[in-house]
Short mmCIF file of C-alpha atoms and ligand atoms in Angstrom, two decimals:
data_model
loop_
_atom_site.label_atom_id
_atom_site.label_comp_id
_atom_site.label_asym_id
_atom_site.label_seq_id
_atom_site.Cartn_x
_atom_site.Cartn_y
_atom_site.Cartn_z
CA GLY A 934 68.79 118.34 176.26
CA LYS A 935 69.92 119.36 179.22
CA GLY A 936 66.33 118.21 180.57
CA TYR A 937 65.45 121.74 181.88
CA PHE A 938 62.19 121.08 180.17
CA THR A 939 59.71 118.95 180.27
CA TYR A 940 56.80 118.47 177.37
CA ASP A 941 54.11 117.12 177.41
CA PRO A 942 53.78 113.27 175.08
CA GLY A 943 51.36 115.07 172.46
CA PHE A 944 54.02 117.65 172.18
CA VAL A 945 56.69 115.76 171.67
CA SER A 946 54.92 113.42 169.35
CA THR A 947 54.52 116.92 166.77
CA ALA A 948 58.28 117.69 167.23
CA ALA A 949 60.84 117.71 163.87
CA CYS A 950 64.10 116.98 165.61
CA GLU A 951 65.71 117.52 168.87
CA SER A 952 67.65 121.26 169.48
CA ALA A 953 69.88 122.33 171.77
CA ILE A 954 70.51 125.91 169.98
CA THR A 955 66.78 128.11 170.44
CA TYR A 956 64.36 127.21 173.52
CA ILE A 957 61.08 129.75 172.17
CA ASP A 958 58.23 129.68 175.04
CA GLY A 959 55.71 130.84 172.57
CA GLY A 960 52.78 131.17 175.36
CA LYS A 961 54.69 133.53 177.78
CA GLY A 962 57.14 135.14 174.83
CA VAL A 963 60.39 133.74 176.27
CA LEU A 964 63.21 133.43 173.33
CA LEU A 965 66.37 131.79 174.76
CA HIS A 966 69.75 131.06 173.05
CA ARG A 967 72.09 128.63 174.28
CA GLY A 968 70.13 129.68 177.45
CA TYR A 969 70.50 133.50 177.50
CA PRO A 970 67.78 135.23 176.67
CA ILE A 971 67.17 137.22 173.68
CA GLU A 972 66.58 140.36 175.57
CA GLN A 973 69.93 139.73 177.51
CA LEU A 974 71.63 139.27 174.27
CA ALA A 975 70.49 142.27 172.28
CA GLU A 976 71.39 144.55 174.95
CA GLN A 977 74.81 142.96 176.40
CA SER A 978 75.63 141.32 173.29
CA ASP A 979 76.24 141.61 169.87
CA TYR A 980 76.20 139.39 166.43
CA LEU A 981 79.77 138.35 166.07
CA GLU A 982 79.80 136.91 169.57
CA THR A 983 75.58 135.92 168.87
CA CYS A 984 76.86 133.87 166.29
CA TYR A 985 79.75 132.45 168.04
CA LEU A 986 77.03 131.05 170.78
CA LEU A 987 74.78 129.27 168.69
CA LEU A 988 78.02 127.79 167.14
CA ASN A 989 80.37 126.44 170.09
CA GLY A 990 76.98 126.79 172.93
CA GLU A 991 79.23 128.79 175.13
CA LEU A 992 80.17 132.77 175.00
CA PRO A 993 83.34 132.65 174.56
CA THR A 994 86.53 134.06 176.18
CA GLN A 995 87.81 137.81 174.96
CA GLN A 996 90.72 135.64 173.34
CA GLU A 997 88.18 134.01 171.48
CA ARG A 998 86.11 136.72 170.23
CA GLU A 999 88.83 137.47 169.02
CA ASP A 1000 90.00 135.17 166.84
CA PHE A 1001 86.64 134.49 165.92
CA VAL A 1002 85.98 137.62 164.41
CA ASN A 1003 89.38 137.98 162.34
CA THR A 1004 88.97 134.50 160.69
CA VAL A 1005 85.56 135.74 159.43
CA LYS A 1006 86.57 138.68 158.74
CA ASN A 1007 89.30 137.12 156.78
CA HIS A 1008 86.63 135.30 154.44
CA THR A 1009 84.41 139.17 153.79
CA MET A 1010 85.52 138.45 150.56
CA VAL A 1011 84.16 136.66 147.42
CA HIS A 1012 85.53 134.91 144.33
CA ASP A 1013 85.74 137.51 141.23
CA GLN A 1014 84.12 135.02 139.64
CA VAL A 1015 80.95 135.30 141.62
CA SER A 1016 80.12 139.21 140.43
CA THR A 1017 80.12 137.30 136.78
CA PHE A 1018 76.71 136.05 137.77
CA PHE A 1019 75.41 138.68 138.73
CA LYS A 1020 75.16 140.48 135.18
CA GLY A 1021 73.83 137.98 134.32
CA PHE A 1022 70.92 138.83 135.57
CA ARG A 1023 68.18 141.79 135.24
CA ARG A 1024 68.85 145.28 137.12
CA ASP A 1025 65.97 145.38 138.22
CA ALA A 1026 65.39 141.74 139.83
CA HIS A 1027 64.53 141.01 143.07
CA PRO A 1028 67.57 140.91 145.24
CA MET A 1029 66.06 137.80 146.67
CA ALA A 1030 66.10 135.86 143.57
CA ILE A 1031 69.97 137.51 143.54
CA MET A 1032 71.16 136.26 146.92
CA CYS A 1033 69.13 132.70 145.92
CA GLY A 1034 71.49 132.23 142.55
CA VAL A 1035 74.67 133.66 144.17
CA VAL A 1036 74.72 131.57 147.38
CA GLY A 1037 73.69 128.26 145.56
CA ALA A 1038 76.89 129.40 142.99
CA LEU A 1039 78.62 129.42 146.03
CA SER A 1040 78.81 125.96 145.77
CA ALA A 1041 80.55 125.23 142.77
CA PHE A 1042 83.69 127.38 144.23
CA TYR A 1043 83.87 125.39 146.99
CA HIS A 1044 81.49 122.32 147.33
CA ASP A 1045 84.29 119.92 145.64
CA SER A 1046 86.91 120.75 148.86
CA LEU A 1047 83.81 120.23 151.57
CA GLU A 1048 83.60 116.90 152.89
CA ILE A 1049 80.29 117.51 155.73
CA SER A 1050 81.62 114.98 157.84
CA ASN A 1051 84.41 116.60 159.07
CA GLU A 1052 84.22 119.28 161.46
CA HIS A 1053 86.87 120.97 160.48
CA HIS A 1054 85.58 121.61 156.88
CA ARG A 1055 82.08 121.97 158.47
CA ARG A 1056 83.64 125.37 160.47
CA ILE A 1057 85.03 126.34 157.53
CA ALA A 1058 81.70 126.81 155.29
CA ALA A 1059 80.65 128.20 158.91
CA PHE A 1060 82.55 130.90 158.91
CA ARG A 1061 82.62 131.53 154.50
CA LEU A 1062 78.90 131.43 154.82
CA ILE A 1063 78.95 133.96 157.94
CA ALA A 1064 81.13 135.77 155.76
CA LYS A 1065 80.40 136.47 152.11
CA MET A 1066 76.63 136.35 153.30
CA PRO A 1067 77.08 140.52 153.61
CA THR A 1068 79.08 141.13 151.26
CA LEU A 1069 76.51 139.26 148.14
CA ALA A 1070 73.69 140.84 149.89
CA ALA A 1071 75.43 144.17 149.58
CA MET A 1072 76.81 143.98 145.49
CA SER A 1073 72.57 142.55 144.98
CA TYR A 1074 72.05 145.81 145.72
CA LYS A 1075 75.59 147.75 144.47
CA TYR A 1076 73.80 145.59 140.97
CA SER A 1077 69.96 146.38 141.45
CA ILE A 1078 70.87 150.30 141.07
CA GLY A 1079 74.29 150.48 138.53
CA MET A 1080 76.52 151.57 141.17
CA PRO A 1081 79.65 149.59 140.74
CA PHE A 1082 80.29 146.18 143.95
CA MET A 1083 82.86 147.79 147.34
CA TYR A 1084 85.66 146.11 149.01
CA PRO A 1085 84.40 144.71 152.09
CA ASP A 1086 86.79 146.57 154.59
CA ASN A 1087 87.53 144.74 157.33
CA SER A 1088 88.85 147.97 159.47
CA MET A 1089 85.31 147.98 159.76
CA SER A 1090 83.40 146.03 162.31
CA TYR A 1091 80.22 143.67 160.58
CA SER A 1092 77.72 145.62 160.55
CA GLU A 1093 79.83 149.18 159.79
CA ASN A 1094 80.85 146.90 156.90
CA PHE A 1095 77.97 145.54 155.36
CA LEU A 1096 76.48 149.48 155.47
CA HIS A 1097 80.07 150.41 154.25
CA MET A 1098 79.44 148.65 150.65
CA MET A 1099 75.76 149.21 150.71
CA PHE A 1100 76.11 152.86 151.11
CA GLY A 1101 80.35 153.40 149.80
CA ASN A 1102 81.79 154.96 147.07
CA PRO A 1103 85.26 153.67 145.66
CA CYS A 1104 85.77 157.60 145.45
CA GLU A 1105 85.46 158.70 148.76
CA PRO A 1106 85.91 157.57 152.35
CA SER A 1107 82.67 155.99 153.84
CA ASN A 1108 81.51 157.36 157.24
CA ILE A 1109 78.79 155.36 159.02
CA SER A 1110 77.29 156.59 162.09
CA PRO A 1111 78.28 154.08 164.71
CA VAL A 1112 73.95 154.52 165.37
CA LEU A 1113 72.71 153.06 163.52
CA ALA A 1114 76.28 150.27 163.61
CA LYS A 1115 74.53 149.39 166.01
CA ALA A 1116 71.02 149.34 164.56
CA MET A 1117 72.13 147.28 161.83
CA ASP A 1118 73.63 144.70 164.33
CA LYS A 1119 70.95 144.45 166.77
CA ILE A 1120 69.20 144.02 163.62
CA PHE A 1121 71.30 141.39 162.59
CA LEU A 1122 71.52 139.83 166.05
CA LEU A 1123 67.37 139.96 166.02
CA HIS A 1124 67.10 137.56 163.41
CA ALA A 1125 69.52 135.19 164.30
CA ASP A 1126 68.18 132.21 164.71
CA HIS A 1127 64.31 131.21 165.98
CA GLU A 1128 64.16 127.37 166.61
CA GLN A 1129 62.35 125.36 163.63
CA ASN A 1130 61.21 127.49 161.06
CA ALA A 1131 59.94 127.04 157.85
CA SER A 1132 63.84 128.63 156.62
CA THR A 1133 65.15 127.04 159.64
CA SER A 1134 63.70 123.52 158.38
CA THR A 1135 64.04 123.62 154.57
CA VAL A 1136 67.43 124.46 155.80
CA ARG A 1137 67.04 120.94 157.62
CA LEU A 1138 65.67 118.72 155.38
CA ALA A 1139 67.76 119.86 152.40
CA GLY A 1140 71.01 118.92 154.82
CA SER A 1141 69.17 115.38 155.95
CA SER A 1142 69.98 113.99 151.93
CA GLY A 1143 73.64 115.04 152.16
CA ALA A 1144 73.29 118.20 149.84
CA ASN A 1145 76.78 120.94 150.30
CA PRO A 1146 76.02 123.66 153.02
CA PHE A 1147 75.75 125.92 150.41
CA ALA A 1148 73.10 123.96 148.08
CA CYS A 1149 70.77 123.71 152.28
CA ILE A 1150 71.31 127.30 152.69
CA ALA A 1151 70.12 128.58 148.66
CA ALA A 1152 67.00 126.38 150.22
CA GLY A 1153 66.69 128.73 153.00
CA ILE A 1154 67.11 131.98 151.67
CA ALA A 1155 64.14 130.38 148.90
CA ALA A 1156 61.67 129.24 151.65
CA LEU A 1157 62.27 132.44 154.18
CA TRP A 1158 61.46 134.69 150.74
CA GLY A 1159 57.44 133.80 151.13
CA PRO A 1160 55.51 137.16 152.39
CA SER A 1161 54.19 135.11 155.09
CA HIS A 1162 57.52 133.73 156.94
CA GLY A 1163 60.64 136.49 156.07
CA GLY A 1164 58.84 138.43 152.70
CA ALA A 1165 56.21 139.98 155.47
CA ASN A 1166 58.76 142.55 156.50
CA GLU A 1167 58.55 143.99 153.26
CA ALA A 1168 55.34 143.69 153.28
CA VAL A 1169 55.08 145.62 156.33
CA LEU A 1170 55.76 148.56 155.05
CA ASP A 1171 53.45 147.80 151.72
CA MET A 1172 50.71 147.80 153.78
CA LEU A 1173 51.92 150.76 155.93
CA ASN A 1174 51.94 152.94 152.60
CA GLU A 1175 48.64 150.78 151.53
CA ILE A 1176 47.09 152.28 154.36
CA GLY A 1177 48.82 155.88 153.18
CA ASP A 1178 47.07 157.95 156.95
CA VAL A 1179 46.14 157.04 160.42
CA SER A 1180 42.51 157.08 159.30
CA ARG A 1181 42.01 154.69 157.41
CA ILE A 1182 43.27 151.80 159.95
CA ASP A 1183 40.28 150.51 161.36
CA GLU A 1184 38.72 150.00 157.35
CA PHE A 1185 42.33 147.38 156.97
CA VAL A 1186 41.90 146.47 160.40
CA ALA A 1187 38.02 145.59 159.54
CA ARG A 1188 39.31 144.01 157.09
CA ALA A 1189 41.46 142.17 158.55
CA LYS A 1190 39.07 140.42 160.49
CA ASP A 1191 37.05 139.27 158.11
CA LYS A 1192 36.75 135.11 156.44
CA ASP A 1193 36.44 136.12 152.95
CA ASP A 1194 38.70 138.76 152.74
CA PRO A 1195 42.75 137.49 152.51
CA PHE A 1196 43.94 140.76 153.05
CA ARG A 1197 46.33 139.44 156.89
CA LEU A 1198 47.87 142.32 159.05
CA MET A 1199 51.27 142.26 158.02
CA GLY A 1200 53.86 141.94 161.03
CA PHE A 1201 50.89 140.26 162.90
CA GLY A 1202 50.36 137.06 164.77
CA HIS A 1203 52.25 133.88 164.84
CA ARG A 1204 52.35 130.90 164.33
CA VAL A 1205 53.91 130.08 167.82
CA TYR A 1206 53.96 132.83 169.54
CA LYS A 1207 50.53 133.33 171.80
CA ASN A 1208 52.39 136.27 173.30
CA PHE A 1209 54.13 139.59 172.19
CA ASP A 1210 57.76 138.08 170.15
CA PRO A 1211 59.71 139.11 172.54
CA ARG A 1212 62.03 140.07 169.37
CA ALA A 1213 59.21 142.81 168.30
CA LYS A 1214 59.65 145.06 171.35
CA VAL A 1215 63.06 145.25 171.24
CA MET A 1216 62.90 146.42 167.27
CA LYS A 1217 60.15 148.84 169.10
CA GLN A 1218 62.64 150.80 171.60
CA THR A 1219 65.36 150.71 168.37
CA ALA A 1220 63.04 152.02 166.60
CA ASP A 1221 62.42 154.81 168.21
CA GLU A 1222 65.92 155.33 169.11
CA VAL A 1223 67.18 155.27 165.31
CA LEU A 1224 64.26 157.69 163.87
CA LYS A 1225 65.42 160.07 167.11
CA GLU A 1226 68.51 160.08 166.36
CA LEU A 1227 68.50 160.60 162.55
CA GLY A 1228 66.07 163.81 163.26
CA VAL A 1229 63.60 161.19 161.02
CA ASN A 1230 59.79 161.60 162.03
CA ASP A 1231 58.60 158.89 159.48
CA PRO A 1232 54.25 159.15 159.35
CA LEU A 1233 54.61 155.37 158.57
CA LEU A 1234 55.97 155.58 162.22
CA ALA A 1235 52.96 156.90 163.65
CA ILE A 1236 50.13 155.03 161.20
CA ALA A 1237 52.62 151.41 162.59
CA LYS A 1238 52.23 152.67 166.57
CA ARG A 1239 48.35 153.66 166.75
CA LEU A 1240 47.54 150.67 164.48
CA GLU A 1241 49.43 148.49 166.96
CA GLU A 1242 47.17 150.05 170.13
CA ILE A 1243 44.09 149.31 167.47
CA ALA A 1244 44.96 145.36 167.82
CA LEU A 1245 46.39 144.74 170.76
CA GLU A 1246 42.95 146.71 172.08
CA ASP A 1247 40.97 144.59 169.28
CA GLU A 1248 39.00 142.07 170.76
CA TYR A 1249 38.89 140.01 167.47
CA PHE A 1250 42.68 139.97 168.39
CA ILE A 1251 42.85 139.17 171.49
CA GLU A 1252 41.00 136.17 170.59
CA LYS A 1253 43.43 135.12 168.38
CA LYS A 1254 46.04 135.65 170.03
CA LEU A 1255 47.91 137.67 168.00
CA TYR A 1256 50.48 140.40 169.17
CA PRO A 1257 53.11 141.76 166.71
CA ASN A 1258 55.95 140.17 165.47
CA VAL A 1259 60.20 140.18 164.18
CA ASP A 1260 59.40 142.24 161.15
CA PHE A 1261 56.73 144.60 162.71
CA TYR A 1262 59.02 147.34 163.18
CA SER A 1263 61.92 145.94 161.78
CA GLY A 1264 61.16 147.91 158.28
CA ILE A 1265 60.54 151.24 159.94
CA ILE A 1266 64.28 151.34 160.95
CA LEU A 1267 65.82 150.03 157.42
CA LYS A 1268 63.29 152.44 155.95
CA ALA A 1269 64.18 155.36 158.15
CA MET A 1270 68.97 154.25 157.57
CA GLY A 1271 67.82 154.33 153.52
CA ILE A 1272 67.63 150.70 152.90
CA PRO A 1273 65.51 150.19 150.12
CA THR A 1274 61.98 147.51 150.64
CA SER A 1275 63.49 145.16 148.34
CA MET A 1276 66.45 144.88 150.29
CA PHE A 1277 64.83 143.92 153.73
CA THR A 1278 63.94 140.34 153.72
CA VAL A 1279 67.94 140.33 152.23
CA ILE A 1280 69.12 141.32 155.72
CA PHE A 1281 66.88 139.21 157.30
CA ALA A 1282 69.05 136.56 154.80
CA VAL A 1283 72.36 138.03 156.00
CA GLY A 1284 70.85 137.40 159.34
CA ARG A 1285 69.30 134.14 160.05
CA THR A 1286 72.63 132.87 157.78
CA VAL A 1287 74.55 132.20 161.54
CA GLY A 1288 70.99 130.51 162.76
CA TRP A 1289 70.96 128.17 159.29
CA ILE A 1290 73.91 126.96 159.82
CA ALA A 1291 74.46 126.11 163.32
CA HIS A 1292 70.78 124.55 163.19
CA TRP A 1293 72.48 122.40 159.87
CA ASN A 1294 76.23 121.62 161.27
CA GLU A 1295 73.99 120.39 164.92
CA MET A 1296 72.30 117.56 162.69
CA ILE A 1297 75.98 116.85 160.91
CA SER A 1298 77.31 116.61 163.57
CA GLY A 1299 75.16 114.10 165.40
CA SER A 1300 73.71 110.68 163.35
CA TYR A 1301 70.77 111.57 161.12
CA ARG A 1302 68.68 110.54 158.16
CA ILE A 1303 67.44 111.60 155.57
CA GLY A 1304 64.52 114.02 155.97
CA ARG A 1305 61.23 111.58 154.02
CA PRO A 1306 58.05 113.06 155.05
CA ARG A 1307 54.94 111.09 154.63
CA GLN A 1308 51.04 112.18 153.18
CA LEU A 1309 47.73 111.16 154.24
CA TYR A 1310 46.68 109.78 150.67
CA THR A 1311 42.86 111.23 149.85
CA GLY A 1312 43.43 110.86 146.16
CA TYR A 1313 41.31 107.41 143.70
CA ALA A 1314 41.25 103.96 144.46
CA GLN A 1315 43.77 101.59 142.23
CA ARG A 1316 42.20 102.11 139.20
CA ASP A 1317 42.70 100.98 135.23
CA TYR A 1318 43.71 102.18 132.16
CA PRO A 1319 40.42 103.67 129.87
CA ASP A 1320 41.25 103.74 126.21
CA MET A 1321 41.06 107.55 124.75
CA ALA A 1322 37.25 106.75 123.25
CA SER A 1323 36.34 105.74 126.59
CA ARG A 1324 37.74 109.22 128.22
C1 SDX B 1596 58.56 135.51 160.50
O1 SDX B 1596 57.91 130.21 162.79
C2 SDX B 1596 58.77 131.37 163.16
O2 SDX B 1596 59.66 131.32 164.16
C3 SDX B 1596 59.45 132.62 161.38
C4 SDX B 1596 59.95 133.95 162.16
C5 SDX B 1596 61.47 133.55 161.93
O3 SDX B 1596 61.92 134.21 162.96
O4 SDX B 1596 62.69 132.51 161.53
O5 SDX B 1596 59.06 134.01 163.53
C6 SDX B 1596 59.90 135.09 161.11
O6 SDX B 1596 57.47 134.67 160.05
C7 SDX B 1596 57.55 135.62 161.77
C8 SDX B 1596 56.19 135.96 161.11
C9 SDX B 1596 56.20 136.80 159.76
N1 SDX B 1596 54.77 136.56 158.82
C10 SDX B 1596 53.62 138.07 159.22
O7 SDX B 1596 53.84 138.77 159.97
C11 SDX B 1596 52.43 137.46 158.18
C12 SDX B 1596 51.00 137.63 158.55
N2 SDX B 1596 50.97 137.07 159.50
C13 SDX B 1596 50.50 135.53 158.87
O8 SDX B 1596 49.82 135.55 157.64
C14 SDX B 1596 50.52 134.52 160.28
O9 SDX B 1596 50.63 135.35 161.08
C15 SDX B 1596 51.45 133.97 160.32
C16 SDX B 1596 51.59 132.93 159.11
C17 SDX B 1596 52.14 134.13 160.46
C18 SDX B 1596 50.79 132.40 161.41
O10 SDX B 1596 49.75 131.85 160.53
P1 SDX B 1596 48.52 130.93 161.45
O11 SDX B 1596 49.58 129.35 160.84
O12 SDX B 1596 47.75 130.54 160.58
O13 SDX B 1596 48.32 132.17 162.82
P2 SDX B 1596 47.34 131.11 163.89
O14 SDX B 1596 47.43 129.62 163.24
O15 SDX B 1596 48.09 131.43 165.12
O16 SDX B 1596 45.63 131.86 162.68
C19 SDX B 1596 45.16 132.18 164.04
C20 SDX B 1596 44.16 132.65 163.45
C21 SDX B 1596 44.09 132.42 162.02
O17 SDX B 1596 42.01 132.42 162.13
P3 SDX B 1596 41.16 131.24 162.34
O18 SDX B 1596 41.84 130.49 161.02
O19 SDX B 1596 41.51 130.46 163.66
O20 SDX B 1596 39.90 132.04 162.00
O21 SDX B 1596 44.46 134.65 163.01
C22 SDX B 1596 44.26 134.42 162.13
C23 SDX B 1596 44.32 133.08 160.59
O22 SDX B 1596 43.73 133.56 159.82
N3 SDX B 1596 44.81 135.53 161.59
C24 SDX B 1596 45.42 136.99 161.42
C25 SDX B 1596 46.51 137.06 161.10
N4 SDX B 1596 48.13 136.09 161.53
C26 SDX B 1596 46.47 135.00 162.08
N5 SDX B 1596 44.17 137.86 161.06
C27 SDX B 1596 44.29 138.98 160.66
N6 SDX B 1596 45.96 138.81 160.42
C28 SDX B 1596 47.01 138.12 160.46
N7 SDX B 1596 48.36 138.57 160.79
#
């Protein structure tokens, strides 16, 4: 790297890889993308510009930005036969199950012409994935409610187009609120990358075998689905609904502290942050803005804010260094936007696709070896096969 950061030898031995894309200081609650603080990017940039930064290492000039946006627009459509994959799913299939399937299936459409050692091929794959994820995500939603798929409208911005494909219908022109499009863009931006989290590490491990990028991203989607990772945003809403009223918060906080109770406060805690997740602060501010703009007075937001206040003053959470993470407020915003909870993790996957691709490309474009984690064996020593009578 550029040597701005030094690590103690103990940490170096635990590191899975070297990367120049994202830096996290969990103790200070710092998140940098190619050196730029997430707070500044969230305030002054947008999702596609942040995609350019993550992929290329620098912010684009005006011309580079326009070229990047236009190239993404050229890839928003999916092969018409991809839509037949959806018809194989039950209507009540979880959208993440559909996304695992259809994104992996893109390998069947684009893998043959793709040589991952060719930088130009890798770039095209990156554009295809970044451009098609919103289209496929919206298709998984439309399929679940029995509505026709919407074509992308490339006259719109990336996030406006996603909401158009989610909520539009072929019979009427879309009228997407600029406030909601901006909030959607900020949610994608805040989820764009986060160093070596479980799903990104999954993409790197899959990619280290030389698997094609569409298969690797499908593996990342599968890893993201778990409630301890990207599935937490959906789990936060389920938890707030189960709490139901601020009067019951203490009961659930007590359960979260009870070692014998598997219940954990969804949206709290982090493998790395032992301070506030800087994304959560931005997400909380966005939640206030969106609900105010929509005139939504969501009682779940009141429960979330009271829960945060109680948890931040609770000695257990203080001692364990448990703070709200990126998932704590995102679900409140998405719910206010009319997005069903089953789509929350899909939206996380759409935003994170650029991070997965940036890490995959960083590894493949350098020298890499197949990942092969080792283990501490705790099983039997060698023994002989017994015949049935002696078992
Ligand atoms: C994401 O890695 C990334 O970067 C992920 C992510 C990204 O952008 O890719 O940031 C996205 O996945 C955010 C996390 C979303 N998950 C949740 O909100 C689910 C709820 N959180 C927990 O399940 C938990 O905090 C984890 C899984 C996130 C982290 O689990 P760890 O590694 O066990 O947490 P820890 O080591 O810091 O825990 C310290 C202690 C433990 O107790 P002891 O073993 O010390 O007795 O705190 C406890 C934990 O049991 N604890 C919690 C808790 N989280 C940790 N207790 C109650 N409620 C919680 N939420």
